[in-house]
Short mmCIF file of C-alpha atoms in Angstrom, two decimals:
data_model
loop_
_atom_site.label_atom_id
_atom_site.label_comp_id
_atom_site.label_asym_id
_atom_site.label_seq_id
_atom_site.Cartn_x
_atom_site.Cartn_y
_atom_site.Cartn_z
CA MET A 226 50.76 113.47 122.42
CA ILE A 227 53.81 113.19 124.64
CA LYS A 228 53.11 111.17 127.79
CA ALA A 229 55.55 111.06 130.68
CA LYS A 230 55.61 109.86 134.27
CA ASN A 231 57.29 113.01 135.59
CA THR A 232 58.17 116.58 134.64
CA MET A 233 61.79 116.00 133.68
CA GLU A 234 60.90 113.14 131.36
CA ALA A 235 58.24 115.29 129.70
CA TRP A 236 60.63 118.20 129.22
CA ARG A 237 63.35 116.04 127.66
CA LYS A 238 60.88 114.30 125.34
CA SER A 239 59.46 117.62 124.12
CA LEU A 240 62.93 119.10 123.51
CA SER A 241 63.99 116.02 121.59
CA LEU A 242 60.84 116.14 119.48
CA LEU A 243 61.40 119.81 118.60
CA LEU A 244 65.02 119.21 117.62
CA LYS A 245 64.03 116.35 115.32
CA GLU A 246 60.71 117.51 113.88
CA GLY A 247 60.50 121.29 114.29
CA LYS A 248 60.64 123.65 111.32
CA ASP A 249 63.01 126.62 111.29
CA PHE A 250 62.13 130.24 110.60
CA LYS A 251 63.14 133.71 111.77
CA ASP A 252 60.73 135.18 114.27
CA GLU A 253 59.77 138.83 114.82
CA ASN A 254 62.95 139.36 116.85
CA ASN A 255 65.09 137.93 114.02
CA ARG A 256 66.00 134.85 116.07
CA VAL A 257 66.14 131.49 114.33
CA CYS A 258 63.26 129.58 115.86
CA ARG A 259 62.49 125.88 115.48
CA GLU A 260 58.76 125.39 115.90
CA LYS A 261 56.18 122.62 116.01
CA LEU A 262 52.50 123.45 116.27
CA ASN A 263 49.99 121.99 118.70
CA ILE A 264 52.13 119.82 120.96
CA ALA A 265 50.29 118.19 123.86
CA ILE A 266 52.32 116.98 126.86
CA GLU A 267 50.80 115.01 129.73
CA ILE A 268 52.71 114.61 133.00
CA GLU A 269 51.29 111.77 135.06
CA ASN A 270 52.82 112.83 138.38
CA PRO A 271 54.18 116.40 138.31
CA ALA A 272 54.48 116.52 142.10
CA ILE A 273 57.56 114.25 141.97
CA ASP A 274 59.84 116.80 140.33
CA ALA A 275 57.95 119.93 139.24
CA ALA A 276 60.94 122.18 139.93
CA THR A 277 63.68 119.92 138.49
CA PRO A 278 63.83 121.49 135.00
CA ILE A 279 64.33 124.90 136.64
CA HIS A 280 67.19 123.53 138.73
CA SER A 281 68.69 122.04 135.56
CA LEU A 282 68.61 125.44 133.82
CA ASN A 283 70.28 127.10 136.79
CA ARG A 284 73.20 124.65 136.60
CA PHE A 285 74.38 126.36 133.43
CA HIS A 286 74.99 129.61 135.40
CA LYS A 287 74.16 131.52 132.24
CA TRP A 288 70.73 133.01 132.95
CA ASP A 289 69.31 134.97 135.84
CA TYR A 290 66.34 132.63 136.28
CA PRO A 291 63.95 133.67 139.07
CA PRO A 292 64.12 131.52 142.22
CA ILE A 293 61.29 129.03 142.56
CA ASP A 294 59.72 130.85 145.51
CA LYS A 295 59.43 133.97 143.37
CA ILE A 296 57.96 131.98 140.47
CA ALA A 297 55.36 130.60 142.87
CA HIS A 298 54.69 134.05 144.30
CA ILE A 299 53.98 135.47 140.83
CA MET A 300 51.28 132.81 140.38
CA LEU A 301 49.57 133.25 143.75
CA ASP A 302 49.97 136.96 144.54
CA LYS A 303 46.97 139.18 143.82
CA LYS A 304 49.21 142.20 143.26
CA PRO A 305 51.16 142.76 140.01
CA ALA A 306 54.91 142.15 140.08
CA PRO A 307 56.32 145.56 139.05
CA GLU A 308 59.44 144.09 137.42
CA TYR A 309 57.36 142.14 134.86
CA ALA A 310 55.13 143.33 132.03
CA TYR A 311 52.40 141.10 133.42
CA SER A 312 51.96 138.51 136.17
CA TYR A 313 49.47 135.68 136.37
CA GLY A 314 48.31 136.00 139.96
CA PRO A 315 46.34 139.23 139.59
CA ARG A 316 44.68 137.93 136.44
CA ILE A 317 43.15 134.97 138.26
CA PHE A 318 42.80 136.19 141.85
CA ASN A 319 41.79 139.76 140.94
CA HIS A 320 40.65 139.60 137.32
CA GLN A 321 40.01 143.10 135.94
CA ASN A 322 40.43 144.34 139.53
CA MET A 323 37.15 142.83 140.59
CA TYR A 324 36.91 139.02 140.44
CA ASN A 325 38.68 136.07 142.06
CA GLN A 326 38.38 133.26 139.52
CA VAL A 327 39.84 130.63 141.86
CA ASP A 328 38.24 131.18 145.25
CA ASN A 329 34.93 132.57 144.00
CA PHE A 330 34.37 130.24 141.07
CA VAL A 331 36.57 127.16 140.49
CA ILE A 332 36.76 125.94 144.08
CA PRO A 333 33.04 126.48 144.93
CA LEU A 334 32.05 124.94 141.59
CA LEU A 335 34.08 121.77 142.11
CA LYS A 336 32.89 121.46 145.70
CA GLU A 337 29.29 121.66 144.54
CA ASN A 338 29.73 119.60 141.39
CA PRO A 339 32.94 117.51 141.34
CA ALA A 340 32.12 116.23 137.83
CA SER A 341 31.91 119.73 136.37
CA ARG A 342 33.52 120.53 133.04
CA ARG A 343 33.26 124.30 133.59
CA ALA A 344 36.18 124.91 135.96
CA ILE A 345 38.09 127.28 133.68
CA LEU A 346 40.58 130.04 134.55
CA ASN A 347 41.34 132.75 131.98
CA PHE A 348 44.58 134.73 131.85
CA TRP A 349 43.87 136.56 128.60
CA ASP A 350 42.24 139.94 129.21
CA VAL A 351 40.65 141.13 125.98
CA GLY A 352 40.63 144.76 127.07
CA LYS A 353 44.35 144.75 127.87
CA ASP A 354 45.81 142.13 125.54
CA SER A 355 43.87 142.23 122.27
CA GLN A 356 45.81 145.13 120.81
CA THR A 357 47.83 144.70 117.63
CA ASN A 358 50.73 146.85 118.85
CA LYS A 359 51.07 145.14 122.25
CA ARG A 360 53.69 142.40 122.47
CA ASP A 361 54.09 141.67 126.20
CA VAL A 362 51.02 139.52 126.73
CA PRO A 363 50.49 136.22 128.59
CA ALA A 364 51.85 133.07 127.00
CA LEU A 365 49.76 130.80 129.25
CA ILE A 366 46.25 131.90 128.34
CA MET A 367 43.91 129.51 130.17
CA LEU A 368 43.71 126.62 132.61
CA ASP A 369 41.13 123.85 132.83
CA CYS A 370 40.58 121.93 136.08
CA LYS A 371 39.00 118.49 136.19
CA LEU A 372 38.29 116.56 139.39
CA ARG A 373 38.32 112.87 138.50
CA ASP A 374 38.77 109.79 140.70
CA GLY A 375 39.58 111.99 143.69
CA LYS A 376 42.42 113.79 141.88
CA LEU A 377 42.67 117.31 140.52
CA ASN A 378 43.94 117.28 136.93
CA MET A 379 44.97 120.51 135.24
CA THR A 380 45.37 121.40 131.57
CA GLY A 381 46.97 124.62 130.35
CA VAL A 382 46.82 126.17 126.89
CA ILE A 383 50.01 128.04 125.97
CA ARG A 384 49.82 130.20 122.86
CA SER A 385 53.59 130.73 122.62
CA ASN A 386 55.83 128.26 124.39
CA ASP A 387 59.60 128.61 124.65
CA ALA A 388 59.95 124.91 125.43
CA PHE A 389 63.48 125.20 126.80
CA PHE A 390 63.35 128.34 128.91
CA GLY A 391 59.67 129.13 129.49
CA TRP A 392 57.92 125.78 129.87
CA PRO A 393 59.72 124.84 133.13
CA ALA A 394 58.37 127.97 134.85
CA ASN A 395 54.89 127.43 133.43
CA ILE A 396 54.78 123.87 134.75
CA TYR A 397 55.99 124.90 138.19
CA GLN A 398 53.43 127.71 138.36
CA MET A 399 50.64 125.37 137.27
CA HIS A 400 51.75 122.86 139.89
CA ILE A 401 51.70 125.52 142.63
CA LEU A 402 48.17 126.56 141.66
CA GLN A 403 47.13 122.92 141.38
CA GLN A 404 48.37 122.37 144.95
CA TYR A 405 46.49 125.45 146.18
CA ILE A 406 43.19 124.30 144.66
CA ALA A 407 43.66 120.65 145.68
CA ASN A 408 44.28 121.68 149.30
CA LYS A 409 41.06 123.69 149.31
CA LEU A 410 39.18 120.71 147.87
CA SER A 411 40.92 118.20 150.18
CA CYS A 412 41.82 116.05 147.19
CA LYS A 413 44.97 114.57 145.68
CA ILE A 414 47.16 116.03 142.95
CA GLY A 415 46.57 114.53 139.52
CA SER A 416 48.16 115.09 136.14
CA ILE A 417 49.26 118.28 134.40
CA THR A 418 48.85 118.63 130.64
CA THR A 419 50.01 121.48 128.44
CA ILE A 420 48.78 122.17 124.93
CA SER A 421 51.21 124.47 123.14
CA THR A 422 49.84 125.98 119.96
CA SER A 423 53.38 127.13 119.13
CA ALA A 424 56.06 125.08 120.87
CA HIS A 425 59.51 126.27 119.92
CA ILE A 426 63.19 126.42 120.73
CA PHE A 427 65.86 128.84 119.49
CA ARG A 428 69.07 127.96 117.66
CA ASP A 429 71.23 129.65 120.31
CA GLN A 430 69.71 127.22 122.86
CA PHE A 431 70.67 124.08 120.93
CA PRO A 432 74.02 123.39 122.71
CA TYR A 433 72.32 123.61 126.13
CA ILE A 434 69.39 121.48 125.00
CA GLU A 435 71.77 118.83 123.72
CA THR A 436 73.58 118.87 127.08
CA ILE A 437 70.27 118.27 128.88
CA LEU A 438 69.42 115.41 126.52
CA ARG A 439 72.83 113.76 126.98
CA MET A 440 72.59 113.76 130.76
CA LYS A 441 71.50 110.62 132.54
CA MET A 442 68.36 111.03 134.63
CA GLU A 443 70.29 110.77 137.90
CA GLN A 444 72.43 113.74 136.80
CA VAL A 445 69.46 116.04 136.25
CA ALA A 446 67.36 114.92 139.19
#
């Protein structure tokens, strides 16, 4: 497991690990992909710098990365974002057009039983996503919330994790949702952990990854 005090440290450690220990293959899009299975990353205090990896990506001026307010909106809005194949907000706040998993389940459950181990949010919709010919499906498939020692800790399972380009947005979205739930519970923010069953980077990303790894922390903050 990778353990880090903040988000930027966690990102850099995971990228370094993939460069050194990942195995190369060509994926379904014929891109050379370097992958390591089942990487767990724990961020002790994501609130310090949850958006910093996104800002670091934007400094390259190469990608049209969504602004952080839009990334947050996608996580909290009950309506689908028409420009994306899927968005997370409707899947948790209006699951299958009928159920709010956050306000009607997780928050009441943790208020009633702070020690609960059942505070789970599902993004994977079997009816929509479990089709062999469908490719645009959620990468972040579930979240687990634990209230311990007065802090809300969150763990996310990511089935397919582009560690360079996708993980920064996932972490920021998880942090936004963590803040939303913690405010409702009147508790503090705890850790964020991701478990990536396929963590990977792509060969065309290597020069940018190496630039991030060479930077001193004050340069990427």
